XYZ file of C-alpha atoms in Angstrom:
699
model
C -63.168 -28.646 34.832
C -61.135 -25.341 34.922
C -59.547 -26.728 38.142
C -58.551 -29.884 36.503
C -57.109 -27.864 33.598
C -55.063 -26.062 35.633
C -53.933 -29.022 37.574
C -52.688 -30.843 34.596
C -50.954 -27.683 33.404
C -49.082 -27.649 36.408
C -48.405 -31.264 36.226
C -46.726 -30.861 32.548
C -44.615 -27.753 34.008
C -43.536 -29.461 37.084
C -42.556 -32.699 34.765
C -40.249 -30.407 32.609
C -38.653 -28.807 35.507
C -38.335 -32.047 37.320
C -36.378 -33.911 34.341
C -33.863 -30.937 34.655
C -30.663 -32.156 36.707
C -29.384 -30.401 39.654
C -26.587 -28.584 37.211
C -24.265 -26.039 38.436
C -26.643 -23.024 37.405
C -29.480 -24.536 39.270
C -27.151 -24.726 42.421
C -26.251 -21.237 42.084
C -29.539 -20.235 41.763
C -30.242 -21.978 45.363
C -27.317 -20.762 46.829
C -27.888 -17.068 45.867
C -30.936 -17.181 48.223
C -29.039 -18.130 51.349
C -28.002 -15.228 53.276
C -28.179 -16.143 57.069
C -28.045 -13.585 59.353
C -26.858 -15.865 62.406
C -30.437 -16.437 63.897
C -30.784 -19.468 65.922
C -33.890 -21.515 65.647
C -34.648 -24.565 67.844
C -35.906 -26.552 65.156
C -36.244 -29.986 66.955
C -39.618 -29.191 68.961
C -41.121 -27.845 65.783
C -40.322 -30.849 64.132
C -41.664 -33.006 66.759
C -45.171 -31.302 66.230
C -44.917 -31.456 62.146
C -44.328 -35.161 62.752
C -47.269 -35.637 65.030
C -49.463 -33.845 62.472
C -48.195 -35.677 59.425
C -47.747 -39.126 60.761
C -51.026 -39.279 62.243
C -52.679 -38.061 59.318
C -51.264 -40.579 56.657
C -52.084 -43.776 58.486
C -55.756 -42.672 59.141
C -55.843 -41.642 55.206
C -55.050 -45.395 54.559
C -57.759 -46.443 57.313
C -60.250 -44.216 55.878
C -59.956 -45.178 52.011
C -59.544 -49.024 53.157
C -62.479 -49.078 55.730
C -64.748 -46.703 53.723
C -66.005 -45.107 56.915
C -66.278 -41.600 57.854
C -65.450 -42.576 61.381
C -61.699 -41.667 62.149
C -60.242 -42.475 65.705
C -58.757 -39.521 67.649
C -55.171 -39.815 68.582
C -53.522 -38.711 72.081
C -51.096 -35.606 71.478
C -48.308 -36.391 74.162
C -46.395 -33.305 73.002
C -45.909 -30.791 75.557
C -47.157 -27.929 74.011
C -46.092 -25.119 76.601
C -42.420 -26.148 76.555
C -42.232 -24.754 72.734
C -44.836 -22.022 72.854
C -42.081 -19.556 72.868
C -40.336 -21.038 70.042
C -43.757 -21.120 67.802
C -44.875 -17.691 69.007
C -41.688 -16.240 67.616
C -42.121 -17.904 64.355
C -45.949 -18.142 64.009
C -45.612 -14.977 61.382
C -43.343 -16.611 58.971
C -45.057 -20.003 58.877
C -48.111 -18.126 58.251
C -46.806 -16.152 55.144
C -45.156 -19.480 53.766
C -48.663 -21.199 54.125
C -50.510 -18.354 52.322
C -47.735 -18.247 49.780
C -48.122 -21.923 49.123
C -51.929 -21.666 49.034
C -51.952 -18.774 46.807
C -49.229 -20.044 44.124
C -51.026 -23.657 44.120
C -54.295 -22.102 43.621
C -53.146 -20.096 40.909
C -51.580 -22.788 39.181
C -47.929 -21.504 39.607
C -44.806 -23.194 38.667
C -43.272 -25.300 41.466
C -39.708 -24.261 40.653
C -40.811 -20.586 41.043
C -42.708 -21.208 44.323
C -39.955 -23.037 45.603
C -37.460 -20.347 44.670
C -39.757 -17.583 46.351
C -39.975 -19.710 49.612
C -36.334 -19.831 49.571
C -35.991 -16.100 49.115
C -38.555 -15.493 51.902
C -36.269 -17.631 54.242
C -32.872 -16.159 52.967
C -31.807 -15.066 56.602
C -32.579 -18.742 57.992
C -30.100 -21.727 58.267
C -30.803 -24.533 55.949
C -32.444 -26.710 58.562
C -34.784 -23.971 59.633
C -35.978 -23.375 55.967
C -36.918 -26.919 55.658
C -38.649 -27.213 59.007
C -40.609 -24.027 58.610
C -41.757 -24.978 55.366
C -42.704 -28.410 56.269
C -44.852 -26.733 59.455
C -46.720 -24.356 56.890
C -47.526 -27.685 54.810
C -48.670 -29.559 58.138
C -50.925 -26.559 59.152
C -52.782 -26.716 55.579
C -52.800 -30.316 55.293
C -53.820 -30.528 58.938
C -56.607 -28.500 58.136
C -57.854 -30.121 54.967
C -57.962 -33.403 56.706
C -59.647 -32.295 59.651
C -62.644 -31.050 57.715
C -62.373 -34.438 55.497
C -62.352 -36.349 58.720
C -64.976 -34.744 60.561
C -67.385 -33.466 57.918
C -69.747 -36.561 58.206
C -70.099 -36.282 62.101
C -69.846 -32.491 62.619
C -72.237 -29.902 61.416
C -69.453 -26.992 61.084
C -67.072 -29.186 59.248
C -69.664 -30.461 56.842
C -70.571 -26.848 56.329
C -67.026 -25.741 55.711
C -66.519 -28.797 53.430
C -69.430 -27.682 51.436
C -68.211 -24.025 51.036
C -64.924 -25.592 49.836
C -66.488 -27.871 47.598
C -64.383 -30.721 48.722
C -64.969 -34.072 47.243
C -66.288 -37.218 49.496
C -63.034 -38.729 50.192
C -64.775 -42.018 51.087
C -66.970 -41.707 48.034
C -63.997 -41.429 45.715
C -61.898 -43.734 47.691
C -60.834 -46.227 44.931
C -60.125 -43.161 42.410
C -58.157 -41.334 45.192
C -56.230 -44.040 46.677
C -53.231 -43.820 44.103
C -52.865 -40.191 45.016
C -53.086 -40.658 48.523
C -50.743 -43.537 48.586
C -48.007 -41.241 46.391
C -48.850 -38.402 48.937
C -47.937 -40.525 51.894
C -44.708 -42.028 50.582
C -43.428 -38.331 49.762
C -44.604 -36.808 53.165
C -42.457 -39.851 54.666
C -39.401 -38.973 52.706
C -39.719 -35.342 53.199
C -39.874 -35.852 56.924
C -36.916 -38.598 56.808
C -34.715 -35.924 54.990
C -35.597 -33.000 57.101
C -34.477 -35.087 60.039
C -31.336 -36.031 58.453
C -30.600 -32.144 58.086
C -31.362 -31.424 61.375
C -29.137 -34.134 62.635
C -26.142 -33.025 60.324
C -26.609 -29.459 61.904
C -26.393 -30.419 65.507
C -23.532 -33.081 65.046
C -20.666 -32.132 67.962
C -18.232 -29.727 66.299
C -15.516 -30.813 68.898
C -15.675 -34.208 67.335
C -16.124 -33.531 63.357
C -15.398 -30.773 61.282
C -17.448 -29.261 58.887
C -14.348 -28.536 56.660
C -13.524 -32.163 55.767
C -15.319 -35.235 54.506
C -17.718 -36.691 55.435
C -19.314 -33.616 56.877
C -18.142 -31.415 54.103
C -19.726 -33.645 51.716
C -22.918 -33.743 53.476
C -23.043 -29.936 53.998
C -22.332 -29.489 50.160
C -25.641 -31.845 49.587
C -27.981 -30.079 52.179
C -28.957 -27.149 49.765
C -29.797 -29.738 47.244
C -32.072 -31.781 49.739
C -33.442 -28.380 51.401
C -34.793 -27.482 47.750
C -35.904 -30.805 46.768
C -37.985 -31.160 50.071
C -39.406 -27.897 49.710
C -40.359 -28.376 46.231
C -41.938 -31.674 47.358
C -43.873 -29.471 49.753
C -45.063 -27.389 47.003
C -46.214 -30.587 44.916
C -47.950 -31.968 47.744
C -49.894 -28.859 48.395
C -50.770 -28.549 44.801
C -52.193 -32.016 44.949
C -54.364 -31.002 48.222
C -55.465 -27.609 46.240
C -56.390 -29.624 43.163
C -59.065 -31.445 45.223
C -60.643 -27.909 46.422
C -63.866 -27.020 44.077
C -64.585 -30.918 42.940
C -67.458 -31.388 45.321
C -69.988 -32.756 42.895
C -67.443 -33.994 40.012
C -64.056 -35.416 40.695
C -61.659 -35.414 37.660
C -58.227 -36.368 37.892
C -55.258 -37.591 36.374
C -52.815 -40.797 36.965
C -49.806 -38.512 35.555
C -50.372 -36.490 39.004
C -49.844 -39.562 41.174
C -47.022 -40.509 38.738
C -45.429 -36.803 39.793
C -45.599 -37.391 43.507
C -44.164 -41.280 42.762
C -41.250 -39.739 41.035
C -40.670 -37.077 43.714
C -40.902 -39.807 46.333
C -38.048 -41.908 44.363
C -36.004 -38.815 44.280
C -36.403 -37.347 47.778
C -35.870 -41.015 49.034
C -32.711 -41.397 47.097
C -31.462 -37.997 48.850
C -32.401 -39.549 52.142
C -30.354 -42.735 51.613
C -27.260 -40.583 50.306
C -27.405 -38.414 53.493
C -27.903 -41.335 55.681
C -24.700 -42.964 54.299
C -23.021 -39.764 55.097
C -24.564 -39.306 58.503
C -23.285 -43.077 59.189
C -19.807 -42.148 58.306
C -20.029 -39.049 60.532
C -21.035 -40.963 63.455
C -18.380 -43.405 63.039
C -16.061 -40.573 62.789
C -17.231 -39.046 65.937
C -17.199 -42.365 67.703
C -13.682 -42.909 66.668
C -12.635 -39.578 67.939
C -14.445 -40.360 71.197
C -12.647 -43.641 71.558
C -9.486 -42.085 70.928
C -9.918 -39.452 73.543
C -11.154 -42.388 75.873
C -8.151 -44.322 74.711
C -5.636 -41.338 75.730
C -7.456 -40.716 79.007
C -7.178 -44.583 79.866
C -3.461 -44.698 78.865
C -2.807 -41.584 81.392
C -4.689 -43.402 84.244
C -3.195 -46.746 83.696
C 0.044 -45.337 83.561
C -0.053 -43.017 86.469
C 0.282 -43.866 90.072
C -3.185 -44.255 91.756
C -4.128 -44.315 95.376
C -6.725 -47.337 95.073
C -6.941 -49.870 92.499
C -10.808 -49.206 92.059
C -9.934 -46.064 90.178
C -8.249 -48.135 87.475
C -10.727 -50.719 87.351
C -13.721 -48.180 87.026
C -12.225 -46.665 83.628
C -12.031 -50.375 82.419
C -15.687 -50.756 82.325
C -18.539 -48.549 80.873
C -19.799 -45.840 83.514
C -23.454 -46.832 82.435
C -23.202 -49.886 84.386
C -22.919 -49.712 88.000
C -22.429 -53.418 88.719
C -20.212 -54.759 85.806
C -19.144 -57.897 87.447
C -20.484 -61.101 87.914
C -19.959 -62.811 91.246
C -19.814 -66.906 90.871
C -20.521 -67.296 94.551
C -23.711 -65.825 94.893
C -24.721 -65.725 91.027
C -25.230 -61.843 91.238
C -24.064 -59.089 89.909
C -21.666 -56.609 91.711
C -19.708 -53.368 91.809
C -15.998 -53.217 91.365
C -15.725 -52.138 95.204
C -15.599 -55.944 96.010
C -11.788 -55.670 94.433
C -10.640 -52.867 96.779
C -7.258 -53.573 98.385
C -6.551 -56.593 96.459
C -4.318 -57.852 93.927
C -6.338 -58.149 90.742
C -5.303 -60.559 87.949
C -7.030 -59.726 84.737
C -7.613 -62.752 82.775
C -7.776 -61.807 78.942
C -8.816 -64.123 76.629
C -11.454 -64.719 73.620
C -14.118 -67.146 73.786
C -11.927 -69.887 72.531
C -10.218 -70.104 75.863
C -9.525 -73.866 76.579
C -10.853 -76.033 79.483
C -7.316 -77.182 80.192
C -6.452 -73.553 80.838
C -9.503 -72.874 82.756
C -9.076 -76.072 84.950
C -5.187 -75.605 85.508
C -5.659 -71.795 86.498
C -8.707 -72.903 88.727
C -6.395 -75.275 90.620
C -4.009 -72.451 91.591
C -6.895 -70.032 92.452
C -8.887 -72.569 94.906
C -5.494 -73.382 96.548
C -4.753 -69.541 97.350
C -8.334 -69.512 98.938
C -7.850 -72.640 101.067
C -4.312 -71.792 102.177
C -3.871 -69.729 105.269
C -0.940 -67.752 103.713
C -0.973 -64.051 102.812
C -2.003 -64.621 99.177
C -4.420 -62.021 98.514
C -5.310 -61.868 94.870
C -8.605 -61.857 92.905
C -9.290 -62.862 89.224
C -11.389 -61.423 86.871
C -12.153 -62.588 83.101
C -12.408 -60.181 80.625
C -13.513 -61.586 77.419
C -12.336 -59.738 74.254
C -14.913 -60.264 71.460
C -15.783 -58.933 67.836
C -19.153 -56.766 69.277
C -20.041 -56.540 65.599
C -20.465 -60.250 65.137
C -22.050 -61.033 68.509
C -25.031 -63.587 68.360
C -26.783 -66.035 70.270
C -24.459 -68.754 69.670
C -21.652 -66.304 71.220
C -23.870 -65.488 73.746
C -24.417 -69.018 74.978
C -20.600 -69.874 74.738
C -20.057 -67.009 77.238
C -22.789 -67.937 79.465
C -20.995 -71.426 79.497
C -17.739 -70.402 80.154
C -18.898 -67.942 82.676
C -20.721 -70.763 84.435
C -17.390 -73.004 85.062
C -15.166 -70.076 86.015
C -14.820 -69.832 90.071
C -13.576 -65.968 89.723
C -15.022 -62.855 89.047
C -16.419 -62.151 85.289
C -17.861 -59.488 83.653
C -21.681 -59.536 83.367
C -21.384 -59.216 79.769
C -18.453 -58.482 77.339
C -20.397 -55.121 76.347
C -19.374 -53.540 79.605
C -15.562 -53.470 78.825
C -14.657 -50.017 77.244
C -13.547 -50.357 73.522
C -10.586 -48.223 74.711
C -9.491 -51.033 76.947
C -9.966 -53.484 74.263
C -7.486 -51.435 72.041
C -5.028 -51.142 74.813
C -4.905 -54.636 75.624
C -4.247 -55.645 71.962
C -1.820 -52.573 71.261
C 0.182 -52.324 74.708
C -0.378 -55.712 76.468
C -0.233 -57.369 73.089
C -2.794 -59.654 73.372
C -3.855 -61.522 70.227
C -5.278 -64.803 70.512
C -3.399 -66.693 73.331
C -4.784 -65.681 76.730
C -2.658 -63.561 79.073
C -2.985 -62.250 82.594
C -2.081 -58.770 83.485
C -1.819 -58.076 87.140
C -2.475 -55.125 89.237
C -1.430 -54.355 92.658
C -3.857 -52.791 95.353
C -2.613 -49.394 93.992
C -3.376 -50.113 90.616
C -0.234 -50.496 89.033
C 0.263 -52.773 86.448
C 3.142 -55.382 87.862
C 3.441 -57.587 85.156
C 1.733 -57.638 81.415
C 1.437 -61.157 81.459
C 1.702 -63.341 84.552
C 0.370 -66.615 82.974
C 3.946 -67.857 82.129
C 4.918 -67.415 85.743
C 1.686 -68.992 87.236
C 2.346 -71.897 84.868
C 6.067 -72.269 85.626
C 6.020 -71.785 89.413
C 2.049 -71.546 90.418
C 1.456 -69.389 93.570
C 5.165 -69.448 94.395
C 5.293 -66.578 92.037
C 2.841 -64.324 93.897
C 2.636 -61.188 93.605
C 3.296 -61.955 90.071
C 5.488 -59.285 89.017
C 8.497 -59.071 86.468
C 10.948 -58.448 89.532
C 9.464 -61.726 91.063
C 9.864 -63.369 87.719
C 13.496 -62.399 87.500
C 14.517 -63.428 90.970
C 12.944 -66.867 90.603
C 14.821 -67.381 87.504
C 18.158 -66.586 89.069
C 17.514 -69.449 91.334
C 16.752 -72.038 89.044
C 18.731 -74.484 86.944
C 17.846 -77.146 84.289
C 16.702 -80.143 86.408
C 14.185 -83.130 86.240
C 12.133 -81.102 88.667
C 11.720 -78.081 86.706
C 10.986 -79.977 83.396
C 8.268 -82.073 85.115
C 7.003 -80.052 87.989
C 5.053 -82.644 89.698
C 3.471 -83.834 86.773
C 4.797 -87.418 87.371
C 3.731 -88.482 91.120
C 6.164 -91.714 90.959
C 9.356 -89.398 90.236
C 10.452 -88.782 93.986
C 10.474 -92.653 94.325
C 12.176 -93.325 90.915
C 14.910 -90.850 91.933
C 15.347 -92.081 95.377
C 15.636 -95.637 93.616
C 18.257 -94.145 91.268
C 16.497 -95.442 88.266
C 17.229 -93.934 84.828
C 13.979 -91.804 83.881
C 13.092 -91.355 80.213
C 10.614 -89.049 79.139
C 9.763 -89.108 75.244
C 7.198 -87.774 72.761
C 5.980 -88.152 69.360
C 3.107 -89.383 67.060
C 4.331 -92.296 65.164
C 3.352 -95.728 66.884
C 5.919 -97.492 64.743
C 8.465 -95.588 66.512
C 7.464 -95.791 69.811
C 7.129 -99.558 69.726
C 10.433 -99.924 68.174
C 12.172 -97.452 70.785
C 10.634 -98.607 74.037
C 11.482 -102.111 73.161
C 14.938 -101.183 72.224
C 15.604 -99.037 75.338
C 14.135 -101.902 77.673
C 15.981 -104.115 76.171
C 19.475 -102.382 76.724
C 18.326 -101.645 80.244
C 17.741 -105.259 80.863
C 21.085 -106.018 79.594
C 23.134 -103.560 81.852
C 20.816 -104.554 84.656
C 19.658 -101.033 85.676
C 16.340 -99.625 86.599
C 14.545 -97.932 83.987
C 11.057 -95.961 83.933
C 9.749 -94.474 80.740
C 6.944 -91.862 80.564
C 5.166 -90.827 77.140
C 4.476 -87.048 77.128
C 2.397 -86.854 73.813
C 2.999 -83.990 71.461
C 1.832 -80.242 71.439
C -1.500 -79.275 69.896
C -2.535 -82.637 68.931
C -4.765 -83.906 71.706
C -6.923 -86.514 69.995
C -4.110 -88.216 68.496
C -2.131 -88.047 71.707
C -5.167 -89.692 73.280
C -5.302 -92.392 70.654
C -1.570 -93.257 71.347
C -1.399 -92.943 75.124
C -4.409 -95.631 74.812
C -2.268 -97.818 72.669
C 0.794 -97.223 75.022
C -1.179 -98.472 78.145
C -3.068 -101.328 76.270
C 0.390 -102.839 75.185
C 2.089 -101.863 78.267
C 5.094 -100.133 76.651
C 5.506 -97.348 79.190
C 3.729 -94.823 81.529
C 1.629 -92.512 79.758
C 0.323 -89.131 80.860
C -3.482 -88.155 80.607
C -4.984 -84.957 78.435
C -4.658 -82.345 81.359
C -1.004 -83.302 81.943
C 0.131 -83.214 78.536
C -1.130 -80.022 77.791
C 0.280 -78.690 80.983
C 3.901 -79.647 79.899
C 3.866 -78.385 76.797
C 2.240 -75.230 77.829
C 4.770 -74.741 80.645
C 7.914 -75.113 78.164
C 6.377 -72.541 75.913
C 5.845 -70.346 78.971
C 9.226 -70.606 79.934
C 10.486 -69.783 76.599
C 8.602 -66.770 76.460
C 9.560 -65.893 80.104
C 13.056 -66.344 79.202
C 12.895 -64.406 75.988
C 11.558 -61.282 78.181
C 14.378 -61.454 80.605
C 17.139 -62.342 78.352
C 19.148 -59.245 78.834
C 22.393 -60.575 78.136
C 24.518 -62.389 75.839
C 25.471 -65.088 78.106
C 24.499 -68.563 77.244
C 21.259 -69.727 78.952
C 21.142 -73.412 79.420
C 17.730 -73.581 80.381
C 16.269 -71.532 77.368
C 18.194 -73.477 74.931
C 17.146 -76.993 76.534
C 13.357 -75.627 76.299
C 13.728 -74.724 72.902
C 15.481 -77.834 71.786
C 12.756 -79.901 73.238
C 10.347 -77.692 71.455
C 12.059 -77.917 68.446
C 11.926 -81.765 68.816
C 8.300 -81.636 69.060
C 8.062 -79.452 65.769
C 9.265 -82.146 63.752
C 7.885 -85.079 62.391
C 9.862 -87.525 64.194
C 9.838 -88.565 67.896
C 12.385 -87.519 70.862
C 13.710 -88.605 74.004
C 15.445 -87.339 76.964
C 17.132 -89.407 79.930
C 17.688 -88.404 83.364
C 19.616 -90.018 86.156
C 19.355 -88.034 89.476
C 18.779 -84.364 89.037
C 20.944 -82.961 86.662
C 22.867 -85.937 84.733
C 21.041 -85.846 81.269
C 21.237 -86.617 77.761
C 18.641 -86.042 74.775
C 18.324 -86.536 71.013
C 15.443 -86.582 68.273
C 14.063 -89.796 67.395
C 16.224 -91.124 64.573
C 19.266 -90.540 66.352
C 18.076 -92.074 69.615
C 16.374 -95.064 68.258
C 19.513 -96.225 65.964
C 21.500 -95.746 69.216
C 19.233 -98.100 70.941
C 19.035 -100.584 68.071
C 22.919 -100.607 67.918
C 23.268 -100.852 71.788
C 26.070 -103.774 71.215
C 28.276 -100.909 69.716
C 28.605 -99.188 73.123
C 27.539 -101.506 75.644
C 30.991 -101.924 77.007
C 31.445 -98.186 77.418
C 28.070 -98.167 79.152
C 29.167 -100.711 81.691
C 32.470 -98.492 82.566
C 30.879 -94.788 82.356
C 27.407 -95.587 83.033
C 24.370 -95.579 80.783
C 23.752 -91.884 80.298
C 27.784 -90.652 79.658
C 28.024 -93.558 77.356
C 24.702 -92.697 75.270
C 26.261 -89.163 75.102
C 29.357 -90.090 73.863
C 27.986 -92.437 71.330
C 25.436 -89.897 70.374
C 28.481 -87.367 69.610
C 30.188 -89.841 67.469
C 27.135 -90.229 65.196
C 27.875 -88.399 61.678
C 24.491 -89.238 59.640
C 22.810 -86.672 57.301
C 21.655 -83.628 59.036
C 17.956 -82.905 59.492
C 17.293 -79.774 61.123
C 14.685 -79.222 63.477
C 11.416 -76.588 63.226
C 10.330 -74.650 66.174
C 6.301 -73.685 65.738
C 5.091 -71.443 68.626
C 1.816 -69.904 68.891
C 1.179 -66.063 68.738
C 1.339 -64.446 72.320
C 2.310 -61.063 73.932
C 5.659 -61.151 75.460
C 7.645 -61.105 72.533
C 9.465 -63.871 70.481
C 13.188 -64.013 70.161
C 14.599 -62.651 66.810
C 17.778 -64.861 66.963
C 17.154 -68.732 67.419
C 19.701 -71.349 66.683
C 19.004 -74.922 65.583
C 19.052 -77.480 68.415
C 21.105 -79.965 66.235
C 23.530 -77.866 64.097
C 23.755 -74.768 66.012
C 23.150 -72.655 62.869
C 20.848 -69.551 63.067
C 17.166 -70.602 62.120
C 15.271 -68.278 59.525
C 12.166 -66.750 61.028
C 8.717 -67.413 59.697
C 5.311 -66.656 60.620
C 3.184 -69.655 60.718
C -0.440 -69.526 61.398
C -2.256 -73.015 62.088
C -5.820 -74.069 62.137
C -7.565 -77.271 62.979
C -4.264 -78.794 64.206
C -6.117 -81.947 65.262
């Protein structure tokens, strides 16, 4: 009974001390014990042994109490003891000394705080992580010896004799009474180990990437003394609980307040662990940011420095851990980047929302390059830029679906792309949402940061897809019907040969389309001239355009393009504008750029539009209201049309219209390559205001 009374006194003292906050006075007392002499202790192998001891004991306690059997299965210790023998040999004395101190103080009913301070003073010359690990080691020795005796006393004569001399209770006989104590003990031991591991992790963080002088590591280092104190204090409390069982062989007396004390300590230590874990997470985040910053600078240096071979550039694009980062569609296998040596490489950069139209048009160019006997020698590699934090099975399936329809090389998984490369694509190559194609020559030099514009405008004729090539191609271009249509209309050569008036028109109001086509055909019949009309749809309105095209065909109003041709027509116009903007180095009027912006401006309005050609260059265009009213009032300029010709007369008539002005609007998707800072209205010539417009679900 004396032992039980001593235990209850210890609990009351512990509770008073536990209720005290970690105030400044207490912190000063803890820090006053810390006088490290610079000695280095490799605590990780010791912590591994401790972990093996304590984590093997706690499940066995649960098993024993639940099963009520004296037979406990042994465990296989996989630790290489010989590797840490030297470390333990040098520290065996201090571990034994702490073990004796704990046993002595707990057996005598000593104050837990006082005992903790004695241990801290005993370990004053060690670092904080070493203090905690060595104290845990001492506890592991005491607790391990206690449990070995309890575990073996039913089957081993020696253990049974020792248990009798120590007057240890039969754990299995008192299983229901002891269970709350050992449950609380298990939770506290787990919390102690978790906090200790956190402290060790903080000490081992690489100083070249994070400083202990600034947050979050400085905050963590300030918290470690408190964490160390409460961990050692918990060791003392656990040891006191084990010691209280000694001498109670015949009669076991216990109090639920002791289990409560352990549970309260477990809650406090777990809270400390959660706090340290949050700080540790911030530290690793800071370290990763620093590493990525270094990698980013290194990537900039390599990508912007002339190389001897493209493979050197490509190797820094992909993670070094993956020796085969590419997927070959030809044989469905993973391959090394050496397959791209001595080739021009086109990096197709997009997210997982790249359109099928884009893939199909690019596939035509890619396969034509393969089939031709020309000197074209380029490969395409798809680099999908994704948010890895949001990656899930749905994204994985979407990636695999896109990969399966691409005939060129792709990454085997988006994760093989270095984060620094993703940052570079956004900051330097200005990738946002719309796909871009960055071209590298066989020496790894970036020849164009977005060759997709060139590919849409000129196809493989723009190879090797460099900015110099792009500039030279524009010098030889003029605003003609061939540039506008680019082979999208297969009947165009015959119509031009037959000297027909050719009208391309767009919009999405069926009433306007019917009125316009009817009035225009009537005017052509009156003049007895050949006329062909082609509906080219509207940008970013695929489903509505498909429906309108079906009605136009059904009612035989005019020719109408299919989905792919409509998409390519508008995409080429946008590509022309971006390409022209990049090469607009002079203040001279640019007819092509102005005409492209006019058509895009027409498309941005709610009305239709039309452009008429006769031959290669004779042209007139207008928005929907003006061109419809002109056709409906054809009798007013019919005579002029017979004298001057249809297109010159229509142009003159349009110039004489002085109706209310309706400005157009120009809507462009975000894309790398820059947007013109000054844009003038296609109708009035006045500068237009710049706005940012974000659109979603445009269908």
